[in-house]
């Protein structure tokens, strides 16, 4: 197995949703579904060796934050899944969660969010956030081709893969990415993904 594959565990109350997450995670070449369980205790054996835990437990906010805090203290990277916006989206983050994901998230958003959190970034689904959606830079004009490239970057495609899928040269991809980096004011690939998500370029 490639060392570049990230292992993702899922703990949640709903078997159908766990199954759906497993299917999407295993469809990505750089991700592996590690375990699906109804409780943290049932997934215990996989947590230490995993890269991310998606926590989808419908618990009272205080109890959920306590669970997140215990896991974070052990070095487990956690992203909390919500069926509806919580009263305080900051509570799980303060407890140590690396992100908050909506159950409404489509496949593209789910995979992009997982990759961002595994890479060390934070992620919060826009539908869960209170107030205006954050963005990394003032609004800027993005061409149709740049939008296509941003969407592929957000789902983890390589520069070579983007070139093949769009039928253009890899040098052309690099040129578009350079212009995009200038527009958003960052050279980091993870920031390109965040920009795509926050500007509805990736809708799932």
PDB file of C-alpha atoms in Angstrom:
ATOM      1  CA  UNK A   1       0.000   0.000   0.000  1.00  0.00           C
ATOM      2  CA  UNK A   2       1.267   3.480  -0.833  1.00  0.00           C
ATOM      3  CA  UNK A   3       2.356   5.606   2.110  1.00  0.00           C
ATOM      4  CA  UNK A   4       0.434   8.465   0.470  1.00  0.00           C
ATOM      5  CA  UNK A   5      -2.902   6.802   1.253  1.00  0.00           C
ATOM      6  CA  UNK A   6      -4.748   8.430   4.170  1.00  0.00           C
ATOM      7  CA  UNK A   7      -6.865   6.193   6.405  1.00  0.00           C
ATOM      8  CA  UNK A   8     -10.259   7.559   7.443  1.00  0.00           C
ATOM      9  CA  UNK A   9     -12.431   6.115  10.222  1.00  0.00           C
ATOM     10  CA  UNK A  10     -16.139   6.880  10.620  1.00  0.00           C
ATOM     11  CA  UNK A  11     -18.082   6.762  13.885  1.00  0.00           C
ATOM     12  CA  UNK A  12     -21.765   7.523  13.560  1.00  0.00           C
ATOM     13  CA  UNK A  13     -25.298   6.669  14.617  1.00  0.00           C
ATOM     14  CA  UNK A  14     -26.687   6.062  11.130  1.00  0.00           C
ATOM     15  CA  UNK A  15     -25.591   2.837   9.351  1.00  0.00           C
ATOM     16  CA  UNK A  16     -26.762   4.083   5.942  1.00  0.00           C
ATOM     17  CA  UNK A  17     -24.713   7.272   6.229  1.00  0.00           C
ATOM     18  CA  UNK A  18     -21.651   5.308   7.381  1.00  0.00           C
ATOM     19  CA  UNK A  19     -22.035   3.055   4.353  1.00  0.00           C
ATOM     20  CA  UNK A  20     -22.329   6.059   2.040  1.00  0.00           C
ATOM     21  CA  UNK A  21     -19.193   7.638   3.484  1.00  0.00           C
ATOM     22  CA  UNK A  22     -17.310   4.356   3.116  1.00  0.00           C
ATOM     23  CA  UNK A  23     -18.272   4.125  -0.558  1.00  0.00           C
ATOM     24  CA  UNK A  24     -17.143   7.680  -1.321  1.00  0.00           C
ATOM     25  CA  UNK A  25     -13.893   7.399   0.655  1.00  0.00           C
ATOM     26  CA  UNK A  26     -12.917   4.119  -0.997  1.00  0.00           C
ATOM     27  CA  UNK A  27     -13.600   5.620  -4.437  1.00  0.00           C
ATOM     28  CA  UNK A  28     -10.633   7.975  -3.974  1.00  0.00           C
ATOM     29  CA  UNK A  29      -7.194   6.524  -4.802  1.00  0.00           C
ATOM     30  CA  UNK A  30      -5.481   8.514  -2.049  1.00  0.00           C
ATOM     31  CA  UNK A  31      -7.939   7.555   0.718  1.00  0.00           C
ATOM     32  CA  UNK A  32      -8.802   4.324   2.517  1.00  0.00           C
ATOM     33  CA  UNK A  33     -11.873   3.611   4.627  1.00  0.00           C
ATOM     34  CA  UNK A  34     -10.401   2.245   7.863  1.00  0.00           C
ATOM     35  CA  UNK A  35     -13.463   1.334   9.934  1.00  0.00           C
ATOM     36  CA  UNK A  36     -17.115   2.202  10.461  1.00  0.00           C
ATOM     37  CA  UNK A  37     -18.571   1.945  13.956  1.00  0.00           C
ATOM     38  CA  UNK A  38     -21.521   3.090  16.052  1.00  0.00           C
ATOM     39  CA  UNK A  39     -19.330   4.310  18.907  1.00  0.00           C
ATOM     40  CA  UNK A  40     -15.810   5.512  19.589  1.00  0.00           C
ATOM     41  CA  UNK A  41     -15.214   2.429  21.736  1.00  0.00           C
ATOM     42  CA  UNK A  42     -16.016   0.113  18.817  1.00  0.00           C
ATOM     43  CA  UNK A  43     -13.508   1.930  16.579  1.00  0.00           C
ATOM     44  CA  UNK A  44     -10.811   2.098  19.245  1.00  0.00           C
ATOM     45  CA  UNK A  45      -8.393  -0.276  17.532  1.00  0.00           C
ATOM     46  CA  UNK A  46      -8.210   1.824  14.360  1.00  0.00           C
ATOM     47  CA  UNK A  47      -8.001   5.331  15.802  1.00  0.00           C
ATOM     48  CA  UNK A  48      -4.307   5.372  16.693  1.00  0.00           C
ATOM     49  CA  UNK A  49      -3.212   4.359  13.189  1.00  0.00           C
ATOM     50  CA  UNK A  50      -5.759   6.447  11.282  1.00  0.00           C
ATOM     51  CA  UNK A  51      -5.284   9.880   9.743  1.00  0.00           C
ATOM     52  CA  UNK A  52      -8.791  11.230  10.376  1.00  0.00           C
ATOM     53  CA  UNK A  53     -11.953  10.376  12.297  1.00  0.00           C
ATOM     54  CA  UNK A  54     -15.306  11.559  10.948  1.00  0.00           C
ATOM     55  CA  UNK A  55     -17.504  11.816  14.041  1.00  0.00           C
ATOM     56  CA  UNK A  56     -21.241  11.736  13.324  1.00  0.00           C
ATOM     57  CA  UNK A  57     -22.803  11.223  16.759  1.00  0.00           C
ATOM     58  CA  UNK A  58     -26.081  12.970  17.538  1.00  0.00           C
ATOM     59  CA  UNK A  59     -25.161  13.904  21.106  1.00  0.00           C
ATOM     60  CA  UNK A  60     -25.923  17.024  23.168  1.00  0.00           C
ATOM     61  CA  UNK A  61     -23.334  19.742  22.427  1.00  0.00           C
ATOM     62  CA  UNK A  62     -21.589  19.407  25.784  1.00  0.00           C
ATOM     63  CA  UNK A  63     -21.242  15.640  25.495  1.00  0.00           C
ATOM     64  CA  UNK A  64     -20.043  15.867  21.899  1.00  0.00           C
ATOM     65  CA  UNK A  65     -17.415  18.469  22.792  1.00  0.00           C
ATOM     66  CA  UNK A  66     -16.214  16.299  25.667  1.00  0.00           C
ATOM     67  CA  UNK A  67     -15.802  13.371  23.260  1.00  0.00           C
ATOM     68  CA  UNK A  68     -13.892  15.556  20.802  1.00  0.00           C
ATOM     69  CA  UNK A  69     -11.676  16.894  23.580  1.00  0.00           C
ATOM     70  CA  UNK A  70     -10.762  13.400  24.790  1.00  0.00           C
ATOM     71  CA  UNK A  71      -9.924  12.264  21.263  1.00  0.00           C
ATOM     72  CA  UNK A  72      -7.911  15.390  20.446  1.00  0.00           C
ATOM     73  CA  UNK A  73      -5.910  14.967  23.655  1.00  0.00           C
ATOM     74  CA  UNK A  74      -4.877  11.526  22.371  1.00  0.00           C
ATOM     75  CA  UNK A  75      -3.729  12.982  19.064  1.00  0.00           C
ATOM     76  CA  UNK A  76      -6.742  11.840  17.027  1.00  0.00           C
ATOM     77  CA  UNK A  77      -7.590  14.251  14.209  1.00  0.00           C
ATOM     78  CA  UNK A  78     -11.381  14.736  14.289  1.00  0.00           C
ATOM     79  CA  UNK A  79     -13.879  16.290  11.891  1.00  0.00           C
ATOM     80  CA  UNK A  80     -17.414  16.509  13.304  1.00  0.00           C
ATOM     81  CA  UNK A  81     -20.395  15.841  11.021  1.00  0.00           C
ATOM     82  CA  UNK A  82     -23.637  17.755  11.594  1.00  0.00           C
ATOM     83  CA  UNK A  83     -27.108  17.068  10.214  1.00  0.00           C
ATOM     84  CA  UNK A  84     -28.111  20.685  10.973  1.00  0.00           C
ATOM     85  CA  UNK A  85     -26.192  23.849  11.915  1.00  0.00           C
ATOM     86  CA  UNK A  86     -25.280  23.811  15.626  1.00  0.00           C
ATOM     87  CA  UNK A  87     -26.001  26.750  17.903  1.00  0.00           C
ATOM     88  CA  UNK A  88     -22.262  27.413  18.277  1.00  0.00           C
ATOM     89  CA  UNK A  89     -20.079  26.148  15.432  1.00  0.00           C
ATOM     90  CA  UNK A  90     -17.013  27.257  17.378  1.00  0.00           C
ATOM     91  CA  UNK A  91     -17.623  24.865  20.284  1.00  0.00           C
ATOM     92  CA  UNK A  92     -16.246  21.691  18.631  1.00  0.00           C
ATOM     93  CA  UNK A  93     -13.312  23.677  17.224  1.00  0.00           C
ATOM     94  CA  UNK A  94     -12.452  24.983  20.686  1.00  0.00           C
ATOM     95  CA  UNK A  95     -12.672  21.397  21.947  1.00  0.00           C
ATOM     96  CA  UNK A  96     -10.039  20.351  19.422  1.00  0.00           C
ATOM     97  CA  UNK A  97     -11.929  19.355  16.250  1.00  0.00           C
ATOM     98  CA  UNK A  98     -10.117  20.107  13.008  1.00  0.00           C
ATOM     99  CA  UNK A  99     -13.301  20.685  11.060  1.00  0.00           C
ATOM    100  CA  UNK A 100     -17.089  20.575  10.862  1.00  0.00           C
ATOM    101  CA  UNK A 101     -18.812  18.958   7.890  1.00  0.00           C
ATOM    102  CA  UNK A 102     -22.459  19.093   6.885  1.00  0.00           C
ATOM    103  CA  UNK A 103     -24.315  15.872   6.121  1.00  0.00           C
ATOM    104  CA  UNK A 104     -25.561  17.753   3.064  1.00  0.00           C
ATOM    105  CA  UNK A 105     -22.034  17.836   1.629  1.00  0.00           C
ATOM    106  CA  UNK A 106     -21.732  16.201  -1.774  1.00  0.00           C
ATOM    107  CA  UNK A 107     -18.948  13.846  -2.772  1.00  0.00           C
ATOM    108  CA  UNK A 108     -16.630  16.575  -4.069  1.00  0.00           C
ATOM    109  CA  UNK A 109     -16.919  18.675  -0.918  1.00  0.00           C
ATOM    110  CA  UNK A 110     -16.523  15.601   1.307  1.00  0.00           C
ATOM    111  CA  UNK A 111     -13.312  14.484  -0.383  1.00  0.00           C
ATOM    112  CA  UNK A 112     -11.888  18.002  -0.523  1.00  0.00           C
ATOM    113  CA  UNK A 113     -12.671  18.567   3.173  1.00  0.00           C
ATOM    114  CA  UNK A 114     -11.007  15.284   4.163  1.00  0.00           C
ATOM    115  CA  UNK A 115      -7.880  16.131   2.174  1.00  0.00           C
ATOM    116  CA  UNK A 116      -7.664  19.612   3.675  1.00  0.00           C
ATOM    117  CA  UNK A 117      -7.980  18.378   7.261  1.00  0.00           C
ATOM    118  CA  UNK A 118      -5.520  15.526   6.713  1.00  0.00           C
ATOM    119  CA  UNK A 119      -3.093  18.122   5.299  1.00  0.00           C
ATOM    120  CA  UNK A 120      -3.321  20.080   8.551  1.00  0.00           C
ATOM    121  CA  UNK A 121      -5.894  22.719   7.593  1.00  0.00           C
ATOM    122  CA  UNK A 122      -9.261  23.423   9.195  1.00  0.00           C
ATOM    123  CA  UNK A 123     -12.527  23.083   7.311  1.00  0.00           C
ATOM    124  CA  UNK A 124     -16.093  24.202   8.050  1.00  0.00           C
ATOM    125  CA  UNK A 125     -18.950  23.584   5.605  1.00  0.00           C
ATOM    126  CA  UNK A 126     -20.411  26.883   4.459  1.00  0.00           C
ATOM    127  CA  UNK A 127     -23.973  25.824   5.361  1.00  0.00           C
ATOM    128  CA  UNK A 128     -22.888  25.357   8.983  1.00  0.00           C
ATOM    129  CA  UNK A 129     -21.179  28.720   9.320  1.00  0.00           C
ATOM    130  CA  UNK A 130     -23.040  31.651  10.833  1.00  0.00           C
ATOM    131  CA  UNK A 131     -22.778  34.919   8.926  1.00  0.00           C
ATOM    132  CA  UNK A 132     -21.067  35.608   5.594  1.00  0.00           C
ATOM    133  CA  UNK A 133     -19.086  32.820   3.997  1.00  0.00           C
ATOM    134  CA  UNK A 134     -15.363  33.399   4.506  1.00  0.00           C
ATOM    135  CA  UNK A 135     -13.061  33.802   1.543  1.00  0.00           C
ATOM    136  CA  UNK A 136      -9.297  34.027   1.266  1.00  0.00           C
ATOM    137  CA  UNK A 137      -9.113  37.181  -0.782  1.00  0.00           C
ATOM    138  CA  UNK A 138     -11.337  39.922  -2.191  1.00  0.00           C
ATOM    139  CA  UNK A 139     -13.607  38.676  -5.004  1.00  0.00           C
ATOM    140  CA  UNK A 140     -11.711  38.184  -8.241  1.00  0.00           C
ATOM    141  CA  UNK A 141     -12.607  37.182 -11.755  1.00  0.00           C
ATOM    142  CA  UNK A 142     -11.967  33.529 -12.559  1.00  0.00           C
ATOM    143  CA  UNK A 143     -12.162  32.316 -16.144  1.00  0.00           C
ATOM    144  CA  UNK A 144     -14.096  29.231 -17.221  1.00  0.00           C
ATOM    145  CA  UNK A 145     -10.859  27.271 -17.697  1.00  0.00           C
ATOM    146  CA  UNK A 146      -9.565  28.391 -14.297  1.00  0.00           C
ATOM    147  CA  UNK A 147     -12.818  27.197 -12.706  1.00  0.00           C
ATOM    148  CA  UNK A 148     -12.380  23.791 -14.351  1.00  0.00           C
ATOM    149  CA  UNK A 149      -8.821  23.553 -13.053  1.00  0.00           C
ATOM    150  CA  UNK A 150      -9.798  24.709  -9.553  1.00  0.00           C
ATOM    151  CA  UNK A 151     -12.496  22.050  -9.321  1.00  0.00           C
ATOM    152  CA  UNK A 152     -10.016  19.324 -10.257  1.00  0.00           C
ATOM    153  CA  UNK A 153      -7.428  20.667  -7.803  1.00  0.00           C
ATOM    154  CA  UNK A 154     -10.072  20.620  -5.052  1.00  0.00           C
ATOM    155  CA  UNK A 155     -10.786  16.919  -5.570  1.00  0.00           C
ATOM    156  CA  UNK A 156      -7.099  16.012  -5.403  1.00  0.00           C
ATOM    157  CA  UNK A 157      -6.165  15.729  -9.083  1.00  0.00           C
ATOM    158  CA  UNK A 158      -2.477  16.137  -9.975  1.00  0.00           C
ATOM    159  CA  UNK A 159      -1.249  18.670 -12.535  1.00  0.00           C
ATOM    160  CA  UNK A 160      -0.639  15.822 -14.979  1.00  0.00           C
ATOM    161  CA  UNK A 161      -4.104  14.409 -14.327  1.00  0.00           C
ATOM    162  CA  UNK A 162      -5.687  17.822 -14.889  1.00  0.00           C
ATOM    163  CA  UNK A 163      -3.864  18.137 -18.209  1.00  0.00           C
ATOM    164  CA  UNK A 164      -5.077  14.712 -19.353  1.00  0.00           C
ATOM    165  CA  UNK A 165      -8.681  15.293 -18.285  1.00  0.00           C
ATOM    166  CA  UNK A 166      -8.907  18.729 -19.908  1.00  0.00           C
ATOM    167  CA  UNK A 167      -6.909  17.842 -23.018  1.00  0.00           C
ATOM    168  CA  UNK A 168      -4.291  20.541 -22.503  1.00  0.00           C
ATOM    169  CA  UNK A 169      -0.548  20.491 -21.852  1.00  0.00           C
ATOM    170  CA  UNK A 170       0.883  20.301 -18.349  1.00  0.00           C
ATOM    171  CA  UNK A 171       2.702  23.602 -18.981  1.00  0.00           C
ATOM    172  CA  UNK A 172      -0.665  25.226 -19.703  1.00  0.00           C
ATOM    173  CA  UNK A 173      -1.990  23.861 -16.408  1.00  0.00           C
ATOM    174  CA  UNK A 174       1.021  25.351 -14.613  1.00  0.00           C
ATOM    175  CA  UNK A 175       0.385  28.734 -16.245  1.00  0.00           C
ATOM    176  CA  UNK A 176      -3.264  28.732 -15.161  1.00  0.00           C
ATOM    177  CA  UNK A 177      -2.302  27.721 -11.619  1.00  0.00           C
ATOM    178  CA  UNK A 178       0.290  30.497 -11.430  1.00  0.00           C
ATOM    179  CA  UNK A 179      -2.346  33.064 -12.421  1.00  0.00           C
ATOM    180  CA  UNK A 180      -4.801  31.623  -9.896  1.00  0.00           C
ATOM    181  CA  UNK A 181      -2.201  31.806  -7.130  1.00  0.00           C
ATOM    182  CA  UNK A 182      -1.575  35.448  -7.981  1.00  0.00           C
ATOM    183  CA  UNK A 183      -5.315  36.150  -7.871  1.00  0.00           C
ATOM    184  CA  UNK A 184      -5.920  34.589  -4.448  1.00  0.00           C
ATOM    185  CA  UNK A 185      -2.630  35.785  -2.973  1.00  0.00           C
ATOM    186  CA  UNK A 186      -1.292  32.394  -1.928  1.00  0.00           C
ATOM    187  CA  UNK A 187       1.065  29.805  -3.403  1.00  0.00           C
ATOM    188  CA  UNK A 188      -0.302  26.878  -1.366  1.00  0.00           C
ATOM    189  CA  UNK A 189      -2.370  24.223  -3.148  1.00  0.00           C
ATOM    190  CA  UNK A 190      -4.576  23.802  -0.068  1.00  0.00           C
ATOM    191  CA  UNK A 191      -5.539  27.481  -0.358  1.00  0.00           C
ATOM    192  CA  UNK A 192      -6.625  26.915  -3.956  1.00  0.00           C
ATOM    193  CA  UNK A 193      -8.955  24.194  -2.664  1.00  0.00           C
ATOM    194  CA  UNK A 194     -10.324  26.458   0.076  1.00  0.00           C
ATOM    195  CA  UNK A 195     -10.884  29.213  -2.485  1.00  0.00           C
ATOM    196  CA  UNK A 196     -12.782  26.802  -4.751  1.00  0.00           C
ATOM    197  CA  UNK A 197     -15.023  25.683  -1.895  1.00  0.00           C
ATOM    198  CA  UNK A 198     -15.692  29.149  -0.505  1.00  0.00           C
ATOM    199  CA  UNK A 199     -16.622  30.520  -3.939  1.00  0.00           C
ATOM    200  CA  UNK A 200     -19.021  27.688  -4.892  1.00  0.00           C
ATOM    201  CA  UNK A 201     -16.664  26.410  -7.588  1.00  0.00           C
ATOM    202  CA  UNK A 202     -16.942  22.966  -5.995  1.00  0.00           C
ATOM    203  CA  UNK A 203     -20.573  22.203  -5.236  1.00  0.00           C
ATOM    204  CA  UNK A 204     -20.475  18.427  -4.788  1.00  0.00           C
TER     205      UNK A 204
END
